XYZ file of C-alpha atoms in Angstrom:
156
model
C -0.007 -0.040 -0.017
C 2.789 2.437 0.889
C 4.611 1.781 -2.468
C 1.366 2.619 -4.310
C 1.053 5.907 -2.413
C 4.666 6.877 -3.117
C 4.250 6.103 -6.818
C 1.133 8.236 -7.027
C 3.021 11.219 -5.421
C 5.864 10.760 -7.963
C 3.336 10.555 -10.795
C 1.550 13.692 -9.623
C 4.857 15.613 -9.233
C 6.063 14.533 -12.720
C 2.773 15.716 -14.234
C 3.034 19.017 -12.397
C 6.610 19.511 -13.603
C 5.582 18.832 -17.130
C 2.877 21.554 -16.870
C 5.492 23.962 -15.341
C 7.781 23.381 -18.359
C 4.826 23.789 -20.777
C 4.083 27.103 -19.138
C 7.777 28.087 -19.400
C 7.649 27.347 -23.146
C 4.505 29.456 -23.558
C 6.346 32.375 -21.933
C 5.596 35.230 -19.506
C 2.991 36.848 -21.824
C 0.918 33.664 -21.924
C -2.062 32.899 -19.778
C -0.185 29.702 -18.839
C 2.533 31.716 -16.957
C 0.522 31.612 -13.787
C 1.060 27.849 -13.769
C 4.774 28.521 -13.723
C 4.340 30.841 -10.676
C 1.973 28.466 -8.823
C 4.404 25.462 -9.138
C 6.836 27.211 -6.807
C 6.348 28.006 -3.102
C 6.405 31.651 -1.912
C 9.842 31.025 -0.434
C 11.337 28.632 -3.051
C 15.138 28.481 -3.321
C 16.347 28.201 -6.861
C 19.976 27.237 -7.529
C 21.353 28.365 -10.906
C 24.744 27.468 -12.449
C 27.178 30.225 -11.361
C 24.523 31.688 -9.034
C 25.434 31.374 -5.404
C 23.583 32.155 -3.179
C 20.268 30.790 -4.601
C 17.408 32.984 -5.744
C 14.902 32.973 -2.937
C 11.229 33.570 -3.327
C 8.627 33.018 -6.041
C 8.544 36.715 -6.911
C 12.331 36.905 -7.337
C 12.421 33.715 -9.475
C 9.637 35.087 -11.620
C 11.600 38.280 -12.141
C 14.666 36.312 -13.215
C 12.610 34.265 -15.626
C 11.063 37.322 -17.185
C 14.546 38.847 -17.686
C 15.759 35.583 -19.239
C 12.900 35.811 -21.805
C 13.893 39.429 -22.565
C 17.374 38.224 -23.480
C 16.328 34.870 -25.148
C 12.660 35.456 -26.292
C 12.613 32.290 -28.420
C 14.055 29.980 -25.796
C 12.441 26.573 -25.730
C 12.812 23.506 -23.549
C 12.151 20.327 -25.476
C 9.955 18.448 -23.003
C 7.731 16.436 -25.310
C 9.404 14.022 -24.721
C 12.075 14.796 -22.200
C 15.400 12.978 -22.669
C 15.250 11.791 -19.008
C 12.126 12.020 -16.822
C 11.846 10.336 -13.458
C 11.055 10.823 -9.826
C 11.694 9.225 -6.459
C 10.012 10.173 -3.198
C 9.367 13.846 -3.252
C 11.981 14.639 -5.874
C 11.744 14.839 -9.714
C 14.515 14.967 -12.229
C 14.374 15.899 -15.903
C 16.889 16.395 -18.662
C 15.912 18.134 -21.853
C 17.407 19.950 -24.801
C 17.260 23.699 -24.391
C 17.807 26.248 -27.135
C 17.360 29.937 -27.868
C 18.829 32.994 -29.558
C 20.290 36.076 -27.773
C 17.981 38.799 -29.214
C 18.022 41.037 -26.110
C 20.599 42.555 -23.799
C 21.898 40.585 -20.837
C 22.706 42.074 -17.437
C 25.916 40.877 -15.825
C 26.217 40.411 -12.023
C 28.038 43.776 -11.789
C 25.185 45.501 -13.574
C 27.067 45.934 -16.908
C 24.856 45.284 -19.984
C 25.985 42.967 -22.751
C 24.414 43.744 -26.121
C 22.606 41.097 -28.135
C 24.739 38.883 -30.300
C 21.893 37.323 -32.234
C 23.652 33.962 -31.879
C 21.964 30.699 -30.929
C 22.596 28.297 -28.088
C 21.656 24.585 -27.785
C 22.459 22.760 -24.539
C 21.206 20.030 -22.208
C 19.243 21.380 -19.209
C 18.653 19.367 -16.048
C 16.053 20.263 -13.342
C 16.015 18.545 -9.965
C 12.945 19.655 -7.978
C 12.012 18.953 -4.342
C 8.280 19.002 -3.900
C 6.099 19.605 -0.797
C 2.839 17.706 -0.124
C 0.788 20.494 -1.810
C 2.439 19.879 -5.158
C 4.791 22.944 -5.007
C 8.535 23.119 -5.556
C 10.358 24.471 -2.469
C 13.836 23.764 -3.741
C 14.909 23.700 -7.382
C 18.386 22.958 -8.696
C 19.088 23.808 -12.376
C 22.049 22.343 -14.124
C 23.444 23.250 -17.555
C 26.646 24.065 -19.299
C 26.842 27.831 -18.641
C 30.296 28.144 -20.181
C 29.065 26.310 -23.252
C 26.009 28.482 -23.564
C 28.204 31.644 -23.273
C 30.542 30.415 -25.933
C 27.770 29.563 -28.304
C 26.249 33.040 -27.973
C 29.688 34.600 -28.582
C 30.557 35.806 -25.055
C 33.882 34.124 -24.610
């Protein structure tokens, strides 16, 4: 009986993650964007490559995501199907191809603006999400080749 209950939680969380990524692909101007927001707790911690400490809070994560879309408006996560898609307990893990083009400026950590290069990137992207019992992510770890992405868009 307990195994059944665990697998139903994993199944639910995987389905919720798929809808989160579908909302990501639709973008911040879409009516689906609220799904992206709702999948994260108010005090979510999001760990990005090269980004220590983590981004804390749904609002701050949303602001980061919107800025990412300003820089890479055509970005797309290929999640139908994912390359890897599984869960265990209250964790999910996905790996997908991720691509986009740098059509907007990018703000560096020191505030300096990098002008658009109009070059494309294509990388693998991994999300490890830790879910609460309400079906919300409270900790999210994002892994991708940041150096490779920067090289592909002409920044190194």
